[in-house]
Short mmCIF file of C-alpha atoms and ligand atoms in Angstrom, two decimals:
data_model
loop_
_atom_site.label_atom_id
_atom_site.label_comp_id
_atom_site.label_asym_id
_atom_site.label_seq_id
_atom_site.Cartn_x
_atom_site.Cartn_y
_atom_site.Cartn_z
CA UNK A 19 196.57 -185.64 -88.10
CA UNK A 20 195.72 -182.53 -86.10
CA UNK A 21 192.31 -181.70 -84.73
CA UNK A 22 191.52 -178.09 -83.93
CA UNK A 23 188.60 -176.36 -82.18
CA UNK A 24 187.86 -172.92 -80.84
CA UNK A 25 185.24 -171.70 -78.36
CA UNK A 26 184.22 -168.21 -77.24
CA UNK A 27 184.36 -166.66 -73.77
CA UNK A 28 181.19 -165.41 -72.12
CA UNK A 29 179.49 -162.74 -70.07
CA UNK A 30 176.72 -163.55 -67.60
CA UNK A 31 174.27 -160.73 -68.22
CA UNK A 32 171.94 -161.68 -65.36
CA UNK A 33 171.69 -164.39 -62.73
CA UNK A 34 175.18 -165.57 -61.75
CA UNK A 35 175.26 -167.45 -58.43
CA UNK A 36 171.45 -167.70 -58.35
CA UNK A 37 171.75 -170.05 -61.35
CA UNK A 38 173.60 -172.54 -59.11
CA UNK A 39 170.36 -172.73 -57.07
CA UNK A 40 168.15 -173.37 -60.11
CA UNK A 41 167.17 -169.76 -60.98
CA UNK A 42 167.21 -168.85 -64.68
CA UNK A 43 170.20 -166.82 -65.93
CA UNK A 44 170.80 -164.86 -69.15
CA UNK A 45 174.21 -165.21 -70.81
CA UNK A 46 175.95 -164.37 -74.03
CA UNK A 47 179.19 -165.45 -75.63
CA UNK A 48 181.73 -162.82 -76.68
CA UNK A 49 184.14 -162.35 -79.56
CA UNK A 50 187.27 -163.54 -77.70
CA UNK A 51 188.25 -167.17 -78.17
CA UNK A 52 190.33 -170.10 -76.98
CA UNK A 53 191.78 -172.36 -79.66
CA UNK A 54 192.86 -175.90 -78.80
CA UNK A 55 194.90 -178.12 -81.14
CA UNK A 56 195.23 -181.84 -80.39
CA UNK A 57 197.27 -184.53 -82.13
CA UNK A 58 198.07 -188.17 -81.57
CA UNK A 59 201.68 -188.93 -80.68
CA UNK A 60 203.86 -192.00 -80.47
CA UNK A 61 204.50 -193.12 -76.92
CA UNK A 62 201.84 -193.23 -74.25
CA UNK A 63 202.03 -189.74 -72.79
CA UNK A 64 199.49 -186.95 -72.43
CA UNK A 65 201.27 -183.61 -72.84
CA UNK A 66 199.61 -180.22 -72.55
CA UNK A 67 201.22 -176.90 -73.38
CA UNK A 68 199.83 -173.41 -72.73
CA UNK A 69 201.01 -169.93 -71.74
CA UNK A 70 200.22 -170.77 -68.11
CA UNK A 71 202.43 -173.87 -68.08
CA UNK A 72 203.01 -177.45 -69.19
CA UNK A 73 201.78 -180.82 -67.96
CA UNK A 74 203.20 -184.17 -69.12
CA UNK A 75 201.80 -187.35 -67.56
CA UNK A 76 201.17 -191.05 -68.28
CA UNK A 77 197.50 -191.91 -68.86
CA UNK A 78 195.31 -193.41 -66.11
CA UNK A 79 196.46 -191.20 -63.24
CA UNK A 80 193.89 -190.39 -60.59
CA UNK A 81 192.54 -186.84 -61.17
CA UNK A 82 192.65 -186.06 -57.45
CA UNK A 83 196.44 -186.51 -57.49
CA UNK A 84 196.94 -183.86 -60.19
CA UNK A 85 197.59 -180.38 -58.94
CA UNK A 86 197.50 -178.27 -62.09
CA UNK A 87 195.03 -175.83 -63.66
CA UNK A 88 195.51 -177.90 -66.83
CA UNK A 89 193.89 -181.00 -65.34
CA UNK A 90 190.58 -180.64 -67.24
CA UNK A 91 192.60 -181.26 -70.45
CA UNK A 92 194.24 -184.32 -68.89
CA UNK A 93 190.79 -185.58 -67.86
CA UNK A 94 189.48 -185.20 -71.43
CA UNK A 95 192.53 -186.76 -73.10
CA UNK A 96 192.59 -189.70 -70.69
CA UNK A 97 188.89 -190.34 -71.31
CA UNK A 98 189.26 -190.11 -75.10
CA UNK A 99 192.32 -192.39 -75.28
CA UNK A 100 190.62 -195.19 -73.32
CA UNK A 101 192.73 -198.25 -74.10
CA UNK A 102 194.13 -197.08 -77.43
CA UNK A 103 197.84 -197.37 -77.93
CA UNK A 104 198.61 -193.69 -78.44
CA UNK A 105 199.68 -190.49 -76.69
CA UNK A 106 198.14 -187.03 -77.19
CA UNK A 107 199.74 -183.61 -77.42
CA UNK A 108 197.54 -180.58 -76.74
CA UNK A 109 198.33 -176.90 -77.46
CA UNK A 110 196.19 -174.10 -76.03
CA UNK A 111 196.09 -170.58 -77.35
CA UNK A 112 193.77 -168.08 -75.68
CA UNK A 113 192.73 -164.47 -76.20
CA UNK A 114 190.38 -164.55 -73.18
CA UNK A 115 191.81 -162.94 -70.02
CA UNK A 116 192.42 -165.71 -67.46
CA UNK A 117 190.47 -166.03 -64.22
CA UNK A 118 188.52 -162.88 -64.96
CA UNK A 119 184.96 -164.23 -65.03
CA UNK A 120 184.90 -164.26 -68.85
CA UNK A 121 184.64 -168.03 -69.23
CA UNK A 122 188.24 -168.83 -70.12
CA UNK A 123 188.17 -172.16 -68.30
CA UNK A 124 184.78 -173.14 -69.75
CA UNK A 125 185.89 -172.18 -73.27
CA UNK A 126 189.02 -174.31 -72.71
CA UNK A 127 186.90 -177.29 -71.61
CA UNK A 128 184.58 -176.95 -74.62
CA UNK A 129 187.30 -176.42 -77.25
CA UNK A 130 189.43 -179.11 -75.55
CA UNK A 131 186.58 -181.61 -75.51
CA UNK A 132 185.87 -181.04 -79.23
CA UNK A 133 189.51 -181.09 -80.41
CA UNK A 134 190.47 -184.15 -78.35
CA UNK A 135 187.46 -186.40 -79.03
CA UNK A 136 187.45 -185.54 -82.74
CA UNK A 137 190.89 -187.18 -82.98
CA UNK A 138 189.12 -190.49 -82.45
CA UNK A 139 185.57 -190.16 -83.81
CA UNK A 140 182.72 -187.88 -84.87
CA UNK A 141 180.99 -186.42 -81.86
CA UNK A 142 177.87 -184.28 -81.45
CA UNK A 143 177.81 -180.84 -79.77
CA UNK A 144 175.62 -182.33 -77.01
CA UNK A 145 178.27 -184.93 -76.19
CA UNK A 146 181.11 -182.39 -76.45
CA UNK A 147 179.25 -180.26 -73.90
CA UNK A 148 178.68 -183.23 -71.58
CA UNK A 149 182.42 -184.06 -71.51
CA UNK A 150 183.29 -180.35 -71.14
CA UNK A 151 181.09 -179.99 -68.04
CA UNK A 152 182.64 -183.16 -66.53
CA UNK A 153 186.11 -181.71 -67.22
CA UNK A 154 185.18 -178.37 -65.64
CA UNK A 155 184.00 -180.24 -62.54
CA UNK A 156 187.60 -181.41 -61.96
CA UNK A 157 188.42 -177.81 -60.96
CA UNK A 158 185.00 -176.50 -59.92
CA UNK A 159 182.70 -179.25 -58.74
CA UNK A 160 179.48 -177.24 -58.26
CA UNK A 161 179.31 -175.68 -61.71
CA UNK A 162 175.78 -174.93 -62.91
CA UNK A 163 176.89 -175.80 -66.45
CA UNK A 164 175.82 -172.37 -67.69
CA UNK A 165 179.26 -171.22 -68.85
CA UNK A 166 180.14 -174.35 -70.85
CA UNK A 167 176.67 -174.30 -72.44
CA UNK A 168 176.97 -170.75 -73.80
CA UNK A 169 180.58 -171.39 -74.90
CA UNK A 170 179.31 -174.37 -76.93
CA UNK A 171 176.23 -172.90 -78.58
CA UNK A 172 177.11 -169.16 -78.66
CA UNK A 173 174.72 -166.21 -78.99
CA UNK A 174 172.44 -165.00 -76.21
CA UNK A 175 170.53 -167.55 -74.19
CA UNK A 176 168.46 -168.16 -71.12
CA UNK A 177 169.73 -171.07 -69.05
CA UNK A 178 168.57 -172.96 -66.04
CA UNK A 179 170.32 -175.98 -64.73
CA UNK A 180 167.24 -178.20 -64.62
CA UNK A 181 165.85 -177.43 -68.07
CA UNK A 182 168.99 -176.45 -70.01
CA UNK A 183 169.17 -173.56 -72.44
CA UNK A 184 166.93 -171.69 -74.85
CA UNK A 185 168.46 -169.35 -77.42
CA UNK A 186 167.20 -165.79 -77.52
CA UNK A 187 166.71 -165.09 -81.21
CA UNK A 188 166.32 -161.31 -80.93
CA UNK A 189 169.58 -159.52 -81.73
CA UNK A 190 169.76 -156.63 -79.26
CA UNK A 191 171.58 -153.50 -80.42
CA UNK A 192 173.39 -152.73 -77.16
CA UNK A 193 177.14 -152.77 -76.71
CA UNK A 194 179.14 -154.12 -73.81
CA UNK A 195 182.29 -152.62 -72.34
CA UNK A 196 184.23 -155.02 -70.13
CA UNK A 197 186.50 -153.71 -67.38
CA UNK A 198 189.01 -155.95 -65.60
CA UNK A 199 189.79 -155.33 -61.91
CA UNK A 200 192.88 -157.52 -62.35
CA UNK A 201 192.06 -158.93 -58.93
CA UNK A 202 192.41 -162.72 -59.07
CA UNK A 203 189.46 -164.72 -57.86
CA UNK A 204 188.42 -168.33 -57.61
CA UNK A 205 184.95 -169.30 -58.78
CA UNK A 206 184.97 -172.28 -56.41
CA UNK A 207 185.61 -170.11 -53.35
CA UNK A 208 183.11 -167.41 -54.35
CA UNK A 209 180.42 -170.07 -54.87
CA UNK A 210 181.29 -171.47 -51.40
CA UNK A 211 180.98 -167.97 -49.94
CA UNK A 212 177.47 -167.64 -51.38
CA UNK A 213 176.63 -171.11 -49.99
CA UNK A 214 177.68 -169.88 -46.56
CA UNK A 215 175.44 -166.82 -46.99
CA UNK A 216 172.56 -169.08 -47.99
CA UNK A 217 173.09 -171.35 -44.95
CA UNK A 218 173.11 -168.43 -42.54
CA UNK A 219 170.30 -166.41 -44.18
CA UNK A 220 167.79 -168.94 -45.55
CA UNK A 221 164.81 -166.59 -45.70
CA UNK A 222 166.75 -163.62 -47.07
CA UNK A 223 168.33 -165.82 -49.74
CA UNK A 224 164.98 -167.27 -50.72
CA UNK A 225 163.50 -163.74 -51.04
CA UNK A 226 166.46 -162.60 -53.12
CA UNK A 227 166.10 -165.65 -55.37
CA UNK A 228 162.43 -164.78 -55.96
CA UNK A 229 163.41 -161.19 -56.80
CA UNK A 230 166.14 -162.39 -59.18
CA UNK A 231 163.77 -164.81 -60.86
CA UNK A 232 161.22 -162.02 -61.47
CA UNK A 233 163.99 -159.69 -62.68
CA UNK A 234 165.15 -162.24 -65.27
CA UNK A 235 161.54 -162.68 -66.47
CA UNK A 236 161.23 -158.90 -66.87
CA UNK A 237 164.55 -158.67 -68.74
CA UNK A 238 163.52 -161.38 -71.22
CA UNK A 239 160.54 -159.18 -72.16
CA UNK A 240 162.71 -156.04 -72.34
CA UNK A 241 165.21 -157.78 -74.65
CA UNK A 242 162.38 -158.63 -77.05
CA UNK A 243 161.29 -154.99 -77.00
CA UNK A 244 164.92 -153.79 -77.36
CA UNK A 245 164.55 -151.46 -74.35
CA UNK A 246 168.22 -150.91 -73.55
CA UNK A 247 167.70 -148.19 -70.94
CA UNK A 248 165.33 -150.39 -68.91
CA UNK A 249 167.66 -153.40 -69.27
CA UNK A 250 170.41 -151.21 -67.77
CA UNK A 251 168.19 -150.38 -64.79
CA UNK A 252 167.65 -154.12 -64.21
CA UNK A 253 171.43 -154.64 -64.32
CA UNK A 254 171.86 -152.11 -61.54
CA UNK A 255 169.18 -153.91 -59.53
CA UNK A 256 170.90 -157.26 -60.13
CA UNK A 257 174.16 -155.69 -58.92
CA UNK A 258 172.40 -154.70 -55.66
CA UNK A 259 171.39 -158.35 -55.11
CA UNK A 260 174.98 -159.49 -55.77
CA UNK A 261 176.26 -156.92 -53.28
CA UNK A 262 173.86 -158.34 -50.65
CA UNK A 263 175.29 -161.82 -51.35
CA UNK A 264 178.71 -160.37 -50.48
CA UNK A 265 180.53 -161.03 -53.74
CA UNK A 266 181.44 -157.42 -54.48
CA UNK A 267 184.26 -155.45 -52.82
CA UNK A 268 185.46 -151.84 -52.68
CA UNK A 269 187.36 -151.97 -55.94
CA UNK A 270 184.53 -153.62 -57.91
CA UNK A 271 182.00 -151.23 -56.40
CA UNK A 272 184.17 -148.26 -57.39
CA UNK A 273 184.37 -149.55 -60.99
CA UNK A 274 180.63 -150.17 -61.09
CA UNK A 275 179.82 -146.66 -59.88
CA UNK A 276 182.02 -145.21 -62.67
CA UNK A 277 180.15 -147.35 -65.20
CA UNK A 278 176.70 -146.62 -63.81
CA UNK A 279 177.25 -142.86 -63.81
CA UNK A 280 177.97 -142.77 -67.54
CA UNK A 281 175.92 -145.60 -69.08
CA UNK A 282 172.62 -147.50 -68.92
CA UNK A 283 173.90 -149.89 -66.25
CA UNK A 284 176.85 -151.85 -64.88
CA UNK A 285 177.34 -155.02 -62.87
CA UNK A 286 179.76 -157.79 -61.98
CA UNK A 287 179.89 -160.67 -64.43
CA UNK A 288 180.67 -164.17 -63.17
CA UNK A 289 181.58 -165.13 -59.65
CA UNK A 290 182.84 -161.75 -58.37
CA UNK A 291 185.40 -161.07 -55.65
CA UNK A 292 187.62 -159.85 -58.48
CA UNK A 293 187.56 -160.44 -62.23
CA UNK A 294 185.47 -158.24 -64.49
CA UNK A 295 182.49 -155.97 -64.49
CA UNK A 296 180.62 -154.99 -67.62
CA UNK A 297 178.89 -151.81 -68.68
CA UNK A 298 175.83 -151.67 -70.93
CA UNK A 299 176.05 -148.95 -73.53
CA UNK A 300 175.38 -148.13 -77.18
CA UNK A 301 177.71 -147.52 -80.08
CA UNK A 302 177.79 -143.73 -79.74
CA UNK A 303 178.70 -143.82 -76.03
CA UNK A 304 181.13 -146.76 -75.91
CA UNK A 305 184.23 -144.69 -76.82
CA UNK A 306 183.41 -142.24 -74.05
CA UNK A 307 183.07 -145.11 -71.51
CA UNK A 308 186.36 -146.69 -72.62
CA UNK A 309 188.10 -143.33 -72.23
CA UNK A 310 186.66 -142.82 -68.77
CA UNK A 311 187.98 -146.19 -67.55
CA UNK A 312 191.32 -145.80 -69.33
CA UNK A 313 191.76 -142.36 -67.70
CA UNK A 314 191.34 -144.17 -64.37
CA UNK A 315 194.03 -146.73 -65.42
CA UNK A 316 191.68 -149.66 -65.89
CA UNK A 317 192.17 -152.39 -68.48
CA UNK A 318 189.00 -152.37 -70.59
CA UNK A 319 187.70 -153.26 -74.02
CA UNK A 320 184.42 -153.17 -75.89
CA UNK A 321 183.04 -156.48 -77.03
CA UNK A 322 180.49 -157.88 -79.43
CA UNK A 323 178.23 -160.87 -78.96
CA UNK A 324 179.56 -164.01 -80.70
CA UNK A 325 176.82 -165.88 -82.55
CA UNK A 326 178.94 -168.81 -83.70
CA UNK A 327 179.80 -170.73 -80.53
CA UNK A 328 182.06 -173.77 -80.85
CA UNK A 329 183.94 -174.03 -84.13
CA UNK A 330 185.85 -177.11 -85.26
CA UNK A 331 188.29 -177.18 -88.14
C1 MEV B 54 180.56 -168.32 -62.87
O1 MEV B 54 180.93 -167.80 -64.15
C2 MEV B 54 179.08 -168.31 -62.72
C3 MEV B 54 178.54 -168.85 -61.37
O2 MEV B 54 177.12 -168.64 -61.40
C4 MEV B 54 178.86 -170.30 -61.18
C5 MEV B 54 178.10 -171.23 -62.12
O3 MEV B 54 177.09 -170.88 -62.70
O4 MEV B 54 178.56 -172.39 -62.23
C6 MEV B 54 179.09 -168.03 -60.21
#
């Protein structure tokens, strides 16, 4: 028997990094997915196969000894197997660009958690999410949980790490264009960089957190009123705060200025240092924005909000 699940990638619209410190963020999931297929096998091995590589190991290995980006899948399979006399084979198929701040690892953890545990028993979305966050912690121990949460439930949501998520029911009519810097980055090291900033600049960080918190409150009102232009202005403000934290660089700033000059707003999404930016636009202008970035040799695509979240089949 095979068990299959898919989960969407995500964009952090507002509040990345600050969310790690308990400030509310606004996120949405996007229409690019990871699909994970799991099946029981004879012989006690956990084998994982994806475009980025393979991992084949006996169960019950210590996670700290495993040096592979596929270890969240091993963690999940090992937990699900417990003492049962079986192996598991896992196949991963992804349309989300890797390591680009679009939630590919969170979507993997969520779809992996669902596909693997469903081989053994029925499991609720809440429990799938819990295991997914544990699995993500094997590669990024300080995760706020925001990414896995939006990949599980889909749509647009507000999220804070102490109170969880609340779906935003209004369906805004803006469009997003995502542009990839193709600069690799590590979420773990960018989060450590912000921690260093916070340690050295306590008062400045606290002031910025207050500003971000107010900005998110304002945006929640603007989303209800469908005021795209004003939401774009808040994005540009949020980008300024991220630049103060030191997570932008020359290339990202160049991309953002291109986006800001021809749309409502543009900012980094995710941990920064590389990865993607996104541009807020509307249907009539999105082709123009795509052309502008393509003319400058950037990889870009327009995306829609996914309202489905985790899907099992
Ligand atoms: C990464 O996509 C978002 C960060 O805020 C980290 C997190 O929330 O866990 C940088």
